[in-house]
Tab-separated table of C-alpha atoms and ligand atoms in Angstrom:
chain	number	residue	atom	x	y	z
U	178	MET	CA	-12.535	28.396	22.572
U	179	THR	CA	-14.764	30.270	19.928
U	180	ARG	CA	-17.832	28.613	18.584
U	181	THR	CA	-18.212	28.419	14.757
U	182	LEU	CA	-21.426	28.585	12.960
U	183	VAL	CA	-21.825	27.018	9.401
U	184	SER	CA	-24.837	28.333	7.943
U	185	ASN	CA	-26.731	28.335	4.787
U	186	ILE	CA	-26.253	24.463	4.182
U	187	GLY	CA	-28.678	23.625	1.368
U	188	LEU	CA	-28.790	19.951	2.318
U	189	LEU	CA	-27.305	18.768	5.468
U	190	VAL	CA	-26.689	14.831	5.831
U	191	THR	CA	-26.477	14.045	9.484
U	192	ASN	CA	-27.029	10.426	9.539
U	193	ASP	CA	-29.347	10.964	12.577
U	194	PRO	CA	-32.561	9.182	11.498
U	195	THR	CA	-34.290	10.984	14.271
U	196	GLN	CA	-34.290	13.988	11.743
U	197	ASP	CA	-36.253	12.641	9.013
U	198	GLY	CA	-37.077	9.177	9.720
U	199	THR	CA	-34.362	7.954	7.228
U	200	PRO	CA	-30.963	6.692	7.681
U	201	LEU	CA	-29.201	9.655	6.299
U	202	GLY	CA	-31.266	12.091	8.403
U	203	LEU	CA	-31.594	14.772	6.072
U	204	ILE	CA	-32.234	18.354	6.848
U	205	LYS	CA	-32.856	21.050	4.166
U	206	ASP	CA	-31.755	24.672	4.636
U	207	ALA	CA	-29.636	23.720	7.793
U	208	ALA	CA	-27.045	25.185	9.982
U	209	LEU	CA	-24.843	23.845	12.523
U	210	VAL	CA	-22.404	24.898	15.411
U	211	ILE	CA	-19.309	23.806	16.420
U	212	ASP	CA	-17.980	24.240	19.870
U	213	ASN	CA	-14.760	22.969	21.010
U	214	GLY	CA	-14.344	20.284	18.259
U	215	LEU	CA	-17.747	18.832	18.732
U	216	ILE	CA	-21.195	19.734	17.068
U	217	SER	CA	-23.109	21.511	19.643
U	218	TRP	CA	-26.375	22.498	17.657
U	219	VAL	CA	-27.943	21.336	14.341
U	220	GLY	CA	-31.233	22.962	12.939
U	221	SER	CA	-32.829	25.116	10.590
U	222	ASN	CA	-30.795	27.998	8.931
U	223	SER	CA	-33.641	30.461	9.930
U	224	GLN	CA	-32.965	29.914	13.568
U	225	ALA	CA	-29.217	30.857	13.275
U	226	THR	CA	-27.875	34.165	13.693
U	227	LYS	CA	-24.705	35.185	12.473
U	228	SER	CA	-23.980	37.793	14.521
U	229	ASP	CA	-24.070	35.674	17.728
U	230	PHE	CA	-20.901	34.150	16.498
U	231	GLU	CA	-17.297	35.335	16.035
U	232	ASN	CA	-16.626	32.632	13.360
U	233	SER	CA	-19.062	32.137	10.581
U	234	ILE	CA	-18.630	30.035	7.570
U	235	ASP	CA	-21.320	30.130	4.613
U	236	ALA	CA	-21.835	26.776	2.873
U	237	ASN	CA	-23.386	28.704	-0.190
U	238	GLY	CA	-26.561	26.625	-0.186
U	239	ASN	CA	-24.450	23.488	-0.957
U	240	CYS	CA	-24.566	20.046	0.711
U	241	VAL	CA	-22.666	19.138	3.893
U	242	ILE	CA	-22.050	15.293	4.822
U	243	PRO	CA	-20.208	13.697	7.519
U	244	GLY	CA	-16.457	13.080	6.883
U	245	PHE	CA	-15.889	9.669	5.366
U	246	VAL	CA	-14.829	7.130	7.826
U	247	ASP	CA	-12.299	4.956	5.700
U	248	SER	CA	-11.930	1.715	8.041
U	249	HIS	CA	-9.495	-0.170	5.831
U	250	SER	CA	-6.246	0.890	4.339
U	251	HIS	CA	-2.580	-0.423	3.992
U	252	ILE	CA	-0.421	2.780	3.551
U	253	ILE	CA	2.667	1.846	5.375
U	254	PHE	CA	5.016	0.621	2.437
U	255	ALA	CA	7.736	1.457	0.130
U	256	GLY	CA	7.663	1.590	-3.983
U	257	ASP	CA	4.630	0.659	-6.261
U	258	ARG	CA	3.396	-2.083	-8.175
U	259	SER	CA	2.658	-0.545	-11.456
U	260	GLU	CA	4.259	-3.323	-13.477
U	261	GLU	CA	1.988	-5.824	-11.856
U	262	PHE	CA	-1.120	-3.718	-12.559
U	263	ARG	CA	-0.059	-3.565	-16.225
U	264	ALA	CA	0.471	-7.341	-16.296
U	265	ARG	CA	-3.084	-7.933	-14.665
U	266	MET	CA	-4.776	-5.552	-17.367
U	267	LYS	CA	-3.302	-7.676	-19.871
U	268	GLY	CA	-4.928	-10.748	-18.490
U	269	GLU	CA	-2.709	-11.874	-15.558
U	270	GLN	CA	-4.565	-12.938	-12.341
U	271	TYR	CA	-4.174	-11.133	-8.858
U	272	SER	CA	-2.556	-13.422	-6.138
U	273	ALA	CA	-1.771	-12.921	-2.659
U	274	GLY	CA	1.893	-13.563	-3.704
U	275	GLY	CA	2.433	-9.940	-5.068
U	276	ILE	CA	2.249	-8.706	-1.430
U	277	LYS	CA	5.982	-10.155	-1.029
U	278	SER	CA	7.442	-7.661	-3.602
U	279	THR	CA	6.098	-4.836	-1.476
U	280	VAL	CA	7.737	-6.505	1.777
U	281	ALA	CA	11.113	-6.498	0.055
U	282	LEU	CA	10.722	-2.752	-0.439
U	283	THR	CA	9.366	-1.993	2.630
U	284	ARG	CA	11.989	-3.651	4.722
U	285	ALA	CA	14.753	-1.835	2.985
U	286	ALA	CA	13.066	1.603	3.401
U	287	THR	CA	13.908	3.937	6.105
U	288	ASN	CA	11.540	5.142	8.818
U	289	GLN	CA	11.386	8.617	7.072
U	290	GLU	CA	10.692	7.120	3.677
U	291	LEU	CA	7.643	4.987	5.103
U	292	LEU	CA	6.320	8.082	6.934
U	293	SER	CA	6.532	10.564	4.251
U	294	ASN	CA	4.912	8.062	1.771
U	295	ALA	CA	2.117	7.284	4.391
U	296	HIS	CA	1.831	11.112	4.965
U	297	ARG	CA	1.311	11.746	1.025
U	298	ILE	CA	-1.461	9.208	0.936
U	299	LEU	CA	-3.021	10.531	4.221
U	300	ALA	CA	-3.124	14.014	2.757
U	301	GLU	CA	-4.945	12.931	-0.499
U	302	ALA	CA	-7.239	10.954	1.519
U	303	ASN	CA	-7.967	14.169	3.711
U	304	SER	CA	-8.221	16.549	0.612
U	305	THR	CA	-10.738	13.986	-0.961
U	306	GLY	CA	-13.072	14.041	2.354
U	307	THR	CA	-11.825	11.458	4.431
U	308	THR	CA	-11.547	12.513	8.154
U	309	THR	CA	-10.828	9.134	9.852
U	310	LEU	CA	-8.293	6.503	8.263
U	311	GLU	CA	-7.714	2.920	9.790
U	312	ILE	CA	-4.181	1.970	8.810
U	313	LYS	CA	-2.897	-1.531	8.726
U	314	SER	CA	0.777	-2.774	9.136
U	315	GLY	CA	1.624	-5.864	6.988
U	316	TYR	CA	4.465	-5.244	4.837
U	317	GLY	CA	7.184	-5.642	7.311
U	318	LEU	CA	6.497	-9.302	8.503
U	319	THR	CA	9.572	-9.261	10.820
U	320	VAL	CA	9.240	-8.209	14.419
U	321	LYS	CA	11.158	-4.962	13.889
U	322	ASP	CA	9.580	-3.886	10.801
U	323	GLU	CA	5.939	-4.591	11.872
U	324	ALA	CA	6.612	-2.725	14.981
U	325	ARG	CA	8.119	0.403	13.076
U	326	SER	CA	5.282	0.243	10.706
U	327	LEU	CA	2.662	0.341	13.545
U	328	GLU	CA	4.834	3.089	15.304
U	329	ILE	CA	4.609	5.267	12.098
U	330	ALA	CA	0.876	4.364	11.637
U	331	SER	CA	0.186	5.346	15.320
U	332	SER	CA	1.670	8.918	14.277
U	333	LEU	CA	-1.084	9.311	11.758
U	334	THR	CA	-4.153	7.895	13.431
U	335	GLU	CA	-5.571	6.289	16.297
U	336	GLU	CA	-7.078	3.331	14.455
U	337	THR	CA	-3.887	1.253	13.915
U	338	THR	CA	-4.107	-2.663	13.022
U	339	PHE	CA	-1.158	-5.214	13.338
U	340	LEU	CA	-1.644	-7.281	10.327
U	341	GLY	CA	1.538	-9.424	10.662
U	342	ALA	CA	-0.496	-12.257	9.264
U	343	HIS	CA	-0.896	-10.597	5.942
U	344	VAL	CA	1.213	-13.414	3.892
U	345	VAL	CA	3.730	-15.896	4.998
U	346	PRO	CA	7.114	-14.068	4.122
U	347	ILE	CA	9.781	-15.932	1.983
U	348	GLU	CA	12.122	-16.848	4.923
U	349	PHE	CA	9.324	-19.053	6.333
U	350	GLN	CA	8.151	-20.410	3.011
U	351	ASN	CA	8.678	-23.978	4.559
U	352	ASP	CA	7.611	-23.287	7.995
U	353	PRO	CA	4.200	-21.505	7.968
U	354	ASP	CA	3.306	-22.686	11.479
U	355	GLY	CA	6.713	-21.255	12.800
U	356	TYR	CA	5.566	-18.164	11.229
U	357	VAL	CA	2.270	-18.209	13.002
U	358	ASP	CA	4.078	-18.741	16.214
U	359	LEU	CA	6.227	-15.710	15.725
U	360	VAL	CA	3.131	-13.672	14.946
U	361	CYS	CA	1.279	-14.958	18.014
U	362	GLY	CA	4.515	-14.189	20.304
U	363	GLU	CA	7.308	-11.926	19.837
U	364	MET	CA	5.777	-9.907	16.892
U	365	LEU	CA	2.432	-9.444	18.807
U	366	ASP	CA	4.197	-8.211	21.758
U	367	ALA	CA	6.264	-5.801	19.983
U	368	ALA	CA	2.957	-4.478	17.955
U	369	LEU	CA	0.966	-4.137	21.359
U	370	PRO	CA	2.082	-0.678	22.251
U	371	HIS	CA	1.218	0.839	18.773
U	372	ALA	CA	-1.986	-1.376	17.781
U	373	LYS	CA	-5.591	-1.448	18.472
U	374	TRP	CA	-6.885	-3.897	16.168
U	375	ILE	CA	-5.466	-7.388	14.951
U	376	ASP	CA	-6.086	-8.576	11.431
U	377	VAL	CA	-5.586	-11.704	9.547
U	378	PHE	CA	-5.769	-12.354	5.823
U	379	CYS	CA	-7.828	-15.574	5.910
U	380	ASP	CA	-7.730	-16.666	2.292
U	381	LYS	CA	-6.177	-18.545	-0.539
U	382	GLY	CA	-2.504	-18.190	-0.505
U	383	ALA	CA	-2.426	-16.626	3.068
U	384	PHE	CA	-3.312	-18.326	6.091
U	385	THR	CA	-6.047	-21.081	6.764
U	386	PRO	CA	-8.924	-20.838	9.064
U	387	ASP	CA	-7.120	-22.765	11.926
U	388	GLN	CA	-4.056	-20.367	11.655
U	389	SER	CA	-6.293	-17.306	11.442
U	390	ARG	CA	-8.276	-18.348	14.547
U	391	LYS	CA	-5.204	-18.989	16.449
U	392	ILE	CA	-3.579	-15.606	15.602
U	393	LEU	CA	-7.095	-13.556	16.396
U	394	LYS	CA	-7.382	-15.377	19.724
U	395	ALA	CA	-3.694	-14.549	20.553
U	396	GLY	CA	-4.338	-10.897	19.658
U	397	ILE	CA	-7.526	-10.900	21.674
U	398	ALA	CA	-5.859	-12.457	24.708
U	399	LYS	CA	-3.436	-9.392	24.748
U	400	GLY	CA	-6.110	-6.732	24.364
U	401	LEU	CA	-6.325	-6.113	20.794
U	402	LYS	CA	-9.723	-6.058	18.877
U	403	PRO	CA	-10.341	-8.443	15.991
U	404	ARG	CA	-10.984	-7.534	12.250
U	405	LEU	CA	-10.463	-9.973	9.149
U	406	HIS	CA	-9.902	-9.760	5.407
U	407	ALA	CA	-12.390	-12.564	4.726
U	408	ASN	CA	-13.311	-14.266	1.349
U	409	GLN	CA	-11.514	-11.847	-1.005
U	410	LEU	CA	-10.069	-14.740	-3.325
U	411	GLU	CA	-12.489	-17.624	-2.772
U	412	ALA	CA	-15.255	-18.999	-0.377
U	413	GLY	CA	-14.319	-20.159	3.008
U	414	ALA	CA	-14.534	-19.844	6.771
U	415	GLY	CA	-13.534	-16.096	7.332
U	416	ILE	CA	-16.762	-14.585	7.651
U	417	GLU	CA	-17.789	-17.457	10.279
U	418	ILE	CA	-14.762	-17.033	12.331
U	419	GLY	CA	-15.399	-13.196	12.194
U	420	VAL	CA	-18.675	-13.725	13.804
U	421	GLU	CA	-17.548	-16.427	16.076
U	422	LEU	CA	-14.803	-14.074	17.621
U	423	ASP	CA	-17.113	-10.849	17.599
U	424	ALA	CA	-14.909	-9.216	14.930
U	425	ALA	CA	-15.713	-5.529	14.477
U	426	SER	CA	-15.694	-6.116	10.689
U	427	VAL	CA	-15.091	-8.673	7.895
U	428	ASP	CA	-13.766	-7.089	5.006
U	429	HIS	CA	-13.832	-7.967	1.290
U	430	ILE	CA	-16.504	-10.670	1.254
U	431	SER	CA	-16.431	-11.146	-2.451
U	432	HIS	CA	-17.398	-14.712	-1.993
U	433	ILE	CA	-20.298	-14.842	0.509
U	434	SER	CA	-22.863	-17.639	1.036
U	435	ASP	CA	-26.473	-17.535	2.296
U	436	ASN	CA	-25.295	-19.176	5.427
U	437	ASP	CA	-22.363	-16.420	5.813
U	438	ILE	CA	-25.355	-13.539	5.347
U	439	SER	CA	-27.421	-15.185	8.172
U	440	LEU	CA	-24.498	-15.582	10.659
U	441	LEU	CA	-23.757	-11.966	9.933
U	442	SER	CA	-27.269	-10.748	10.403
U	443	GLY	CA	-27.426	-11.970	14.010
U	444	SER	CA	-24.036	-10.453	14.858
U	445	ASN	CA	-22.452	-7.124	15.802
U	446	THR	CA	-20.008	-7.798	13.027
U	447	VAL	CA	-19.905	-5.195	9.951
U	448	ALA	CA	-19.794	-6.437	6.344
U	449	THR	CA	-17.164	-3.994	4.620
U	450	ILE	CA	-17.167	-3.915	0.989
U	451	LEU	CA	-14.001	-2.668	-0.912
U	452	PRO	CA	-14.993	-1.854	-4.454
U	453	GLY	CA	-11.543	-0.644	-5.310
U	454	ALA	CA	-10.001	-4.148	-4.925
U	455	GLU	CA	-12.453	-5.663	-7.513
U	456	PHE	CA	-11.925	-2.736	-9.622
U	457	SER	CA	-8.248	-2.934	-9.593
U	458	THR	CA	-7.830	-6.717	-9.709
U	459	ARG	CA	-10.336	-6.841	-12.382
U	460	SER	CA	-12.324	-9.391	-10.233
U	461	LYS	CA	-16.196	-9.858	-10.566
U	462	TYR	CA	-18.230	-6.980	-9.125
U	463	PHE	CA	-21.090	-8.317	-7.036
U	464	ASP	CA	-24.631	-7.326	-6.126
U	465	VAL	CA	-25.002	-6.165	-2.295
U	466	ARG	CA	-28.666	-5.920	-2.399
U	467	PRO	CA	-29.188	-9.468	-0.665
U	468	LEU	CA	-26.866	-8.036	2.240
U	469	PHE	CA	-29.343	-4.875	2.402
U	470	ASP	CA	-32.066	-7.182	2.358
U	471	ALA	CA	-30.793	-8.929	5.192
U	472	LYS	CA	-30.286	-5.812	7.031
U	473	LEU	CA	-26.881	-6.043	7.716
U	474	ASN	CA	-24.637	-3.002	8.633
U	475	ILE	CA	-22.459	-2.339	5.548
U	476	ALA	CA	-19.239	-0.165	5.367
U	477	LEU	CA	-17.541	0.944	2.259
U	478	ALA	CA	-13.721	1.289	2.400
U	479	SER	CA	-10.847	2.131	0.093
U	480	ASP	CA	-8.468	-0.724	0.916
U	481	CYS	CA	-5.824	1.723	-0.225
U	482	ASN	CA	-2.790	-0.378	-0.873
U	483	PRO	CA	-0.097	-0.618	-3.735
U	484	GLY	CA	-1.450	-4.048	-5.073
U	485	SER	CA	-5.046	-4.602	-5.135
U	486	SER	CA	-6.425	-0.969	-4.864
U	487	TYR	CA	-4.251	1.856	-4.891
U	488	THR	CA	-6.742	4.650	-4.491
U	489	SER	CA	-7.343	6.824	-1.463
U	490	ASN	CA	-10.402	8.473	-2.819
U	491	MET	CA	-13.681	7.637	-1.174
U	492	GLN	CA	-15.711	9.724	-3.849
U	493	PHE	CA	-14.450	7.138	-6.301
U	494	ILE	CA	-15.338	4.288	-4.054
U	495	ILE	CA	-18.758	5.662	-3.689
U	496	ALA	CA	-19.086	5.825	-7.532
U	497	LEU	CA	-18.110	2.273	-8.056
U	498	ALA	CA	-20.297	1.116	-5.299
U	499	VAL	CA	-23.390	2.634	-6.744
U	500	ARG	CA	-22.643	2.038	-10.424
U	501	GLU	CA	-21.200	-1.534	-9.948
U	502	PHE	CA	-22.377	-3.146	-6.556
U	503	PHE	CA	-25.850	-1.579	-6.646
U	504	PHE	CA	-25.823	0.584	-3.724
U	505	SER	CA	-28.394	3.378	-3.895
U	506	PRO	CA	-26.628	6.780	-3.385
U	507	GLU	CA	-28.018	7.160	-0.008
U	508	GLN	CA	-26.762	3.525	0.910
U	509	ALA	CA	-23.227	4.052	-0.348
U	510	LEU	CA	-22.803	7.634	1.498
U	511	TRP	CA	-24.036	6.105	4.815
U	512	SER	CA	-21.510	3.096	4.492
U	513	ALA	CA	-18.798	5.405	3.888
U	514	THR	CA	-19.358	7.593	6.838
U	515	LYS	CA	-21.662	5.939	9.597
U	516	GLY	CA	-20.926	2.394	8.322
U	517	GLY	CA	-17.362	2.860	8.521
U	518	ALA	CA	-17.565	4.317	11.878
U	519	MET	CA	-19.694	1.058	13.102
U	520	ALA	CA	-16.778	-0.993	11.396
U	521	LEU	CA	-14.262	0.667	13.871
U	522	ARG	CA	-16.996	0.441	16.677
U	523	ARG	CA	-16.492	4.362	17.104
U	524	ASN	CA	-19.817	6.201	18.251
U	525	ASP	CA	-18.518	9.699	18.135
U	526	ILE	CA	-17.829	9.967	14.303
U	527	GLY	CA	-19.647	9.280	11.073
U	528	PHE	CA	-22.698	11.277	11.890
U	529	LEU	CA	-23.493	14.838	12.693
U	530	ALA	CA	-25.600	15.510	15.921
U	531	VAL	CA	-25.204	17.223	19.230
U	532	GLY	CA	-21.870	15.721	20.755
U	533	ALA	CA	-20.398	14.147	17.659
U	534	SER	CA	-16.954	14.953	16.426
U	535	ALA	CA	-17.111	18.103	14.040
U	536	ASP	CA	-15.803	15.929	11.038
U	537	PHE	CA	-17.498	16.903	7.897
U	538	SER	CA	-16.971	18.108	4.497
U	539	ILE	CA	-18.866	20.889	2.307
U	540	LEU	CA	-19.465	19.721	-1.175
U	541	GLU	CA	-19.383	21.827	-4.517
U	542	THR	CA	-22.805	20.527	-5.200
U	543	LEU	CA	-26.464	20.879	-3.990
U	544	SER	CA	-26.694	17.001	-3.549
U	545	TYR	CA	-24.774	14.033	-2.364
U	546	ILE	CA	-25.976	12.293	-5.257
U	547	HIS	CA	-23.339	14.007	-7.429
U	548	LEU	CA	-20.650	11.834	-5.471
U	549	ALA	CA	-21.699	8.839	-7.849
U	550	TYR	CA	-23.155	10.806	-10.471
U	551	ARG	CA	-19.985	12.702	-11.308
U	552	PRO	CA	-17.284	10.207	-10.882
U	553	GLY	CA	-13.741	11.287	-10.790
U	554	VAL	CA	-14.540	14.729	-10.070
U	555	GLN	CA	-13.310	16.429	-6.920
U	556	LEU	CA	-16.593	17.392	-5.102
U	557	ILE	CA	-15.167	18.304	-2.001
U	558	GLU	CA	-14.990	21.950	-1.260
U	559	GLU	CA	-13.686	22.247	2.332
U	560	VAL	CA	-12.881	19.438	4.964
U	561	TRP	CA	-13.139	19.928	8.710
U	562	ARG	CA	-11.881	17.609	11.455
U	563	ARG	CA	-12.517	18.050	15.012
U	564	GLY	CA	-13.726	21.448	14.356
U	565	ASN	CA	-10.800	22.628	12.254
U	566	ARG	CA	-10.565	23.064	8.572
U	567	ILE	CA	-7.952	20.748	7.068
X	852	LIG	O1	-6.699	-6.004	1.198
X	852	LIG	N1	-5.742	-8.846	0.493
X	852	LIG	C1	-4.905	-8.682	1.115
X	852	LIG	N2	-4.527	-7.578	1.222
X	852	LIG	C2	-4.639	-6.433	0.359
X	852	LIG	C3	-3.695	-6.642	-0.619
X	852	LIG	C4	-2.443	-6.313	-0.568
X	852	LIG	C5	-1.400	-6.163	-1.707
X	852	LIG	O2	-1.888	-6.916	-2.885
X	852	LIG	O3	-0.450	-5.703	-1.472
X	852	LIG	C6	-5.900	-6.311	0.310
X	852	LIG	O4	-6.530	-6.217	-0.925
X	853	LIG	FE1	-6.860	-5.025	2.919
């Protein structure tokens, strides 16, 4: 296979702290080489000779960053909830109950409709710099509909998550524990061939701490790895359960206590912030600096879904994180790349050093700061995944 040189990179973000002693591992006037889909060399532009390569790309002095690793999305669904959004902007509150209207539409959709909708959103995500996207089920909530949601998801990503425990569907309204048994039994078995992760929405209007523990443990016993929707709508035991079960990540964590922070700081569980959900549900933004002070590993993700956060654009998420959640531009970029990779327990993506997957974007600008400084503007010039331009 041909080797490709990317030269004339004004500023390269490697996320390899050995480069400059900072988490972003910055190199000015850099170049990199791609061999067989992987990064095989990173260094100074002056050491790279174009004539040695059949393929050579000029970054025009612009900034190159690792591809975004978006570790949280729900893109297997049908329809939309724009009317619900409009009502919310007029003052109505977001609740977990809205999920049920997407469930009805998803059950009625064909596989082809679900696939083409998900494909459309994945294309949006790719074109705005995302090179890895985690995708959850959770709008089927029957054995058949969860299994087909995951089968479709697995045709689009290797990071698939079984979220049969998204909400209790209408037909189990009077028997939530019966639904939990179904999720832990037949539904889990049907999900297994297509899922890597298991997730539970542990919150008000969704699943209790005891139910959440039971479901996650059932998934773990069958070989799935846990992650959680925790403390989005109210304070609770979600983060505690995540740490107890060594979840890769606890997500949302909009209501986090000092005790939760100290539990997380002694764990391998990443804290994932989803600013798009606060934006779209008009919930209170919060200051993440105490989490950084506690040296937590923090990821940023889109939470792309038709209810609480209908965006696939990680550039927008970074802008929100910096303006409203007090991330520095450096922390936001790290969390959207390396942080996301850690939230998926991946050590082959989210950074640009020898051996890493050649997943990166060439920006239109000289600096990554523009990702927050120029909100709503598409700043991605080229996206590369596994050494190929996409
Ligand atoms: O992560 N919180 C639970 N699930 C989604 C919302 C899903 C929906 O409203 O359709 C979330 O925000
Ligand atoms: Fe979510």
